[in-house]
Short mmCIF file of C-alpha atoms in Angstrom, two decimals:
data_model
loop_
_atom_site.label_atom_id
_atom_site.label_comp_id
_atom_site.label_asym_id
_atom_site.label_seq_id
_atom_site.Cartn_x
_atom_site.Cartn_y
_atom_site.Cartn_z
CA MET A 3 -4.64 14.92 0.81
CA THR A 4 -3.44 13.85 4.26
CA ARG A 5 -4.29 10.86 6.43
CA VAL A 6 -6.28 13.26 8.62
CA ASP A 7 -8.44 14.34 5.65
CA LEU A 8 -9.24 10.78 4.65
CA ASP A 9 -9.84 9.70 8.23
CA ALA A 10 -12.21 12.62 8.77
CA SER A 11 -14.16 11.82 5.62
CA LEU A 12 -14.69 8.24 6.83
CA ASN A 13 -15.50 9.20 10.41
CA ALA A 14 -18.92 7.51 10.16
CA ILE A 15 -17.15 4.14 9.95
CA PRO A 16 -16.32 2.91 13.48
CA GLU A 17 -12.70 3.46 14.45
CA GLN A 18 -12.04 -0.26 14.94
CA LEU A 19 -12.73 -0.80 11.24
CA ARG A 20 -11.67 2.56 9.80
CA THR A 21 -8.13 2.36 11.18
CA PRO A 22 -7.28 -1.10 9.77
CA LEU A 23 -8.91 -0.15 6.45
CA LEU A 24 -6.65 2.88 6.06
CA LEU A 25 -3.63 0.95 7.33
CA GLN A 26 -3.99 -1.74 4.66
CA PHE A 27 -4.65 0.90 2.00
CA GLU A 28 -1.61 3.00 2.93
CA GLU A 29 0.66 -0.04 3.15
CA ALA A 30 -0.54 -1.17 -0.29
CA LEU A 31 0.27 2.30 -1.68
CA ALA A 32 3.73 2.18 -0.10
CA ALA A 33 4.36 -1.30 -1.52
CA TYR A 34 3.27 -0.13 -4.97
CA ARG A 35 5.59 2.88 -4.88
CA ALA A 36 8.42 0.53 -3.89
CA SER A 37 7.51 -1.78 -6.82
CA ASP A 38 6.80 -4.62 -4.37
CA TRP A 39 4.00 -6.11 -6.46
CA GLU A 40 3.59 -9.24 -4.35
CA LYS A 41 3.07 -7.21 -1.18
CA VAL A 42 0.38 -5.13 -2.91
CA GLY A 43 -1.53 -8.38 -3.46
CA LEU A 44 -1.10 -9.47 0.14
CA LYS A 45 -2.40 -6.12 1.38
CA ALA A 46 -5.31 -6.27 -1.08
CA GLY A 47 -6.52 -9.50 0.49
CA LYS A 48 -6.59 -8.00 3.99
CA PHE A 49 -8.16 -4.82 2.61
CA CYS A 50 -10.99 -6.88 1.12
CA GLU A 51 -11.66 -8.55 4.46
CA VAL A 52 -11.88 -5.22 6.30
CA SER A 53 -14.03 -3.73 3.55
CA TYR A 54 -16.40 -6.70 3.63
CA THR A 55 -16.79 -6.26 7.40
CA ILE A 56 -17.73 -2.62 6.84
CA CYS A 57 -20.28 -3.53 4.15
CA GLU A 58 -21.72 -6.25 6.39
CA GLY A 59 -22.05 -3.82 9.30
CA ASN A 60 -23.81 -1.29 7.10
CA ALA A 61 -26.24 -3.95 5.85
CA ASN A 62 -26.97 -5.43 9.29
CA GLY A 63 -27.04 -2.12 11.12
CA LYS A 64 -24.43 -3.37 13.59
CA TYR A 65 -20.67 -3.15 13.06
CA ALA A 66 -18.31 -5.88 14.28
CA SER A 67 -15.77 -5.01 16.95
CA VAL A 68 -12.91 -6.27 14.75
CA PRO A 69 -12.51 -7.05 11.03
CA SER A 70 -13.23 -10.66 10.17
CA LYS A 71 -12.43 -13.01 7.32
CA PRO A 72 -15.62 -14.60 5.95
CA LYS A 73 -15.53 -18.36 5.44
CA ASN A 74 -16.48 -17.82 1.81
CA MET A 75 -15.95 -14.30 0.47
CA PHE A 76 -17.94 -14.96 -2.72
CA LEU A 77 -21.06 -16.30 -0.97
CA SER A 78 -20.85 -13.79 1.88
CA CYS A 79 -20.73 -10.88 -0.59
CA GLN A 80 -23.63 -12.35 -2.54
CA GLN A 81 -25.71 -12.54 0.64
CA LEU A 82 -25.37 -8.77 1.10
CA GLU A 83 -27.33 -8.21 -2.12
CA LYS A 84 -30.65 -8.94 -0.38
CA PHE A 85 -30.22 -5.72 1.63
CA ASN A 86 -29.91 -3.45 -1.40
CA LYS A 87 -33.55 -2.25 -1.38
CA THR A 88 -33.18 -0.82 2.12
CA LYS A 89 -29.44 -0.09 2.29
CA GLY A 90 -28.73 0.83 -1.34
CA ARG A 91 -26.78 -0.84 -4.13
CA SER A 92 -23.43 0.80 -3.34
CA LEU A 93 -22.37 -1.21 -0.27
CA CYS A 94 -24.67 -4.16 -0.91
CA ILE A 95 -23.93 -4.93 -4.56
CA GLN A 96 -21.33 -2.68 -6.19
CA VAL A 97 -18.55 -2.63 -3.58
CA PRO A 98 -19.00 -6.35 -2.71
CA ARG A 99 -18.65 -7.33 -6.37
CA ILE A 100 -15.38 -5.40 -6.61
CA LEU A 101 -14.21 -7.17 -3.45
CA MET A 102 -15.15 -10.56 -4.91
CA SER A 103 -13.03 -9.87 -8.00
CA MET A 104 -10.00 -8.71 -6.02
CA TYR A 105 -10.24 -11.58 -3.54
CA GLU A 106 -10.55 -14.17 -6.31
CA LEU A 107 -7.45 -12.81 -8.03
CA ARG A 108 -5.58 -12.51 -4.75
CA ASN A 109 -6.22 -16.13 -3.74
CA ASN A 110 -6.02 -17.92 -7.06
CA ARG A 111 -3.13 -16.39 -8.95
CA ALA A 112 0.64 -16.40 -8.57
CA ILE A 113 0.80 -14.20 -5.45
CA GLY A 114 3.46 -15.81 -3.30
CA HIS A 115 4.34 -18.40 -5.96
CA VAL A 116 6.70 -18.71 -8.89
CA SER A 117 5.03 -20.19 -11.96
CA GLY A 118 4.25 -19.55 -15.61
CA GLU A 119 6.23 -17.75 -18.27
CA VAL A 120 5.03 -14.27 -17.34
CA ASN A 121 4.93 -13.19 -13.71
CA PRO A 122 1.43 -11.71 -13.25
CA ASN A 123 2.19 -9.90 -9.98
CA HIS A 124 2.82 -6.51 -11.63
CA MET A 125 -0.33 -6.40 -13.74
CA ASP A 126 -2.35 -7.81 -10.83
CA ALA A 127 -0.94 -5.09 -8.55
CA GLU A 128 -2.25 -2.48 -10.97
CA PHE A 129 -5.72 -3.99 -10.70
CA PHE A 130 -5.54 -4.31 -6.92
CA LEU A 131 -4.46 -0.71 -6.44
CA ARG A 132 -7.18 0.68 -8.71
CA GLY A 133 -9.75 -1.55 -7.04
CA MET A 134 -8.73 -0.45 -3.54
CA LYS A 135 -8.75 3.20 -4.57
CA TRP A 136 -12.23 2.81 -6.05
CA VAL A 137 -13.54 1.17 -2.88
CA VAL A 138 -12.02 3.84 -0.61
CA ALA A 139 -13.39 6.60 -2.84
CA GLU A 140 -16.83 4.96 -2.78
CA PHE A 141 -16.69 4.74 1.01
CA VAL A 142 -15.88 8.47 1.07
CA ARG A 143 -18.80 9.18 -1.26
CA PHE A 144 -21.13 7.04 0.86
CA PHE A 145 -20.04 7.91 4.40
CA SER A 146 -18.58 11.42 4.25
CA LYS A 147 -20.23 14.08 6.38
CA LEU A 148 -17.94 16.76 5.00
CA SER A 149 -19.07 19.36 2.51
CA GLU A 150 -19.67 18.20 -1.05
CA GLU A 151 -16.66 20.23 -2.22
CA ASP A 152 -14.33 18.74 0.41
CA SER A 153 -15.60 15.22 -0.21
CA ARG A 154 -15.13 15.61 -3.97
CA ALA A 155 -11.56 16.85 -3.46
CA ILE A 156 -10.74 13.83 -1.29
CA VAL A 157 -12.24 11.42 -3.84
CA GLU A 158 -10.20 13.05 -6.60
CA SER A 159 -7.05 12.77 -4.50
CA VAL A 160 -7.68 9.11 -3.66
CA THR A 161 -8.28 8.13 -7.28
CA ALA A 162 -5.32 10.09 -8.71
CA ARG A 163 -2.73 7.85 -10.30
CA THR A 164 0.04 6.55 -8.07
CA HIS A 165 3.57 6.36 -9.46
CA GLY A 166 6.22 3.94 -8.30
CA ILE A 167 9.42 5.62 -7.16
CA VAL A 168 11.64 2.54 -7.53
CA TRP A 169 12.40 1.29 -11.03
CA LYS A 170 13.53 -2.32 -11.30
CA GLN A 171 14.98 -4.29 -14.17
CA ASP A 172 16.85 -7.53 -13.51
CA ASP A 173 19.47 -6.62 -10.89
CA VAL A 174 19.30 -2.88 -11.54
CA ARG A 175 17.40 -0.45 -9.30
CA ARG A 176 16.88 3.31 -9.57
CA VAL A 177 15.08 5.88 -7.43
CA LEU A 178 13.18 7.99 -9.94
CA ASP A 179 13.30 11.19 -7.87
CA PRO A 180 16.79 12.70 -8.24
CA SER A 181 16.13 15.13 -5.38
CA LYS A 182 16.41 12.33 -2.81
CA SER A 183 19.61 12.34 -0.76
CA ALA A 184 21.99 9.39 -0.67
CA ALA A 185 20.72 8.43 2.80
CA GLU A 186 17.12 8.61 1.60
CA LYS A 187 17.94 6.48 -1.44
CA ALA A 188 19.64 3.90 0.78
CA LEU A 189 16.54 3.74 2.98
CA ILE A 190 14.21 3.54 -0.02
CA PHE A 191 16.19 0.68 -1.59
CA ALA A 192 16.40 -1.17 1.73
CA TYR A 193 12.66 -0.68 2.23
CA ALA A 194 11.85 -1.88 -1.28
CA GLU A 195 14.03 -5.00 -1.01
CA GLY A 196 12.74 -5.95 2.45
CA LYS A 197 15.84 -8.04 3.20
CA ALA A 198 19.58 -7.64 3.69
CA VAL A 199 21.08 -5.84 0.69
CA SER A 200 24.74 -5.80 -0.22
CA VAL A 201 26.37 -2.42 0.20
CA THR A 202 27.92 -2.91 -3.23
CA ASP A 203 24.41 -2.94 -4.71
CA LEU A 204 23.33 0.09 -2.66
CA LEU A 205 26.35 2.00 -3.94
CA LYS A 206 25.67 1.00 -7.54
CA TRP A 207 21.95 1.76 -7.35
CA SER A 208 22.34 5.11 -5.57
CA GLY A 209 25.17 6.29 -7.81
CA TYR A 210 27.23 7.38 -4.80
CA SER A 211 30.82 8.01 -5.83
CA THR A 212 32.71 7.61 -2.53
CA PRO A 213 32.32 4.07 -1.13
CA SER A 214 34.30 4.74 2.07
CA ARG A 215 32.20 7.76 3.03
CA PHE A 216 28.99 5.95 2.12
CA ARG A 217 29.89 3.18 4.58
CA LYS A 218 31.48 5.27 7.34
CA LYS A 219 29.09 8.20 7.32
CA ILE A 220 25.76 7.44 5.69
CA LEU A 221 25.24 3.80 6.64
CA LYS A 222 26.72 4.17 10.12
CA ASP A 223 24.50 7.17 10.84
CA LEU A 224 21.43 5.22 9.70
CA HIS A 225 22.58 2.28 11.82
CA LYS A 226 23.16 4.52 14.86
CA ASN A 227 19.62 5.87 14.55
CA ALA A 228 18.23 2.30 14.32
CA LEU A 229 16.80 2.90 10.85
CA ILE A 230 18.87 0.08 9.33
CA HIS A 231 21.07 -2.72 10.57
CA TYR A 232 24.48 -2.28 8.95
CA ASP A 233 26.50 -5.49 9.17
CA GLU A 234 30.07 -4.34 8.51
CA LYS A 235 31.45 -7.87 8.38
CA ALA A 236 28.92 -9.08 5.83
CA ASP A 237 28.85 -5.64 4.19
CA THR A 238 25.05 -5.61 4.07
CA ALA A 239 22.28 -3.29 5.21
CA GLN A 240 18.74 -4.21 6.18
CA ILE A 241 15.78 -1.96 6.99
CA LEU A 242 14.57 -2.03 10.61
CA PRO A 243 10.98 -1.36 11.80
CA PRO A 244 11.82 2.25 12.81
CA GLY A 245 13.30 2.70 9.34
CA GLN A 246 10.13 1.39 7.72
CA ARG A 247 8.06 3.83 9.74
CA TYR A 248 10.45 6.66 8.88
CA VAL A 249 10.15 5.95 5.14
CA GLU A 250 6.36 5.91 5.37
CA ASP A 251 5.93 8.85 7.77
CA LYS A 252 8.31 11.07 5.76
CA ASN A 253 6.61 10.10 2.47
CA LEU A 254 9.97 9.08 1.00
CA LEU A 255 8.16 6.85 -1.48
CA CYS A 256 6.47 9.88 -3.05
CA TYR A 257 7.93 12.10 -5.73
CA ASP A 258 8.67 15.43 -4.06
CA HIS A 259 7.54 17.36 -7.11
CA TYR A 260 4.65 15.19 -8.27
CA GLU A 261 2.88 13.64 -5.27
CA SER A 262 1.97 14.55 -1.74
#
């Protein structure tokens, strides 16, 4: 499935809502693949707000020009239930109740905080991702003007399990696709960390055997192309916005042999 396929299947949703919906969804997928559990939760909150705006527009018969954050997500979703007899249960009851659950968890758990004996961000990210996939698939089922076969294929693709490509344990990181090049691994690790990373760690995580070449060739080339900022004095590398886009556009967070 490509972005074009999903966009086409949701073409009945106005562009000003469809584009931010898919943006939040894709960024949540990328964060999940990079094992950035906290970011998945942050994206889930924005996804819920866009999805609510779509449900509200369907119920009222008039879509907002931009996504909006309701003053009270719980009460606002409940108010959509009165439209179910004319607009159907899907976007008036079922989707809103999923949004209520995700939004409650997003706002009243440990997202963005450090507390408790067990960090809940990972298990919450699993719930958020499945919830977002279900909502997107339901939007496809509800709005798609494509053939039944094409719509079914898109739904199946959306709901297929997503695998993280970065494995983390304490201070150890591994890219789980051995086909990635050293430069790709460096970009993936920098993307996943989201901050300046020591070159010593990048070398250790990527398993690259020649430190001098890694610095002089790989990192300098990435720096020259404005994909990372390589600070030679501090011996650190940090992903830049063009590098983030490159990672996402080239699907570097997907397994070459397992996902597309």
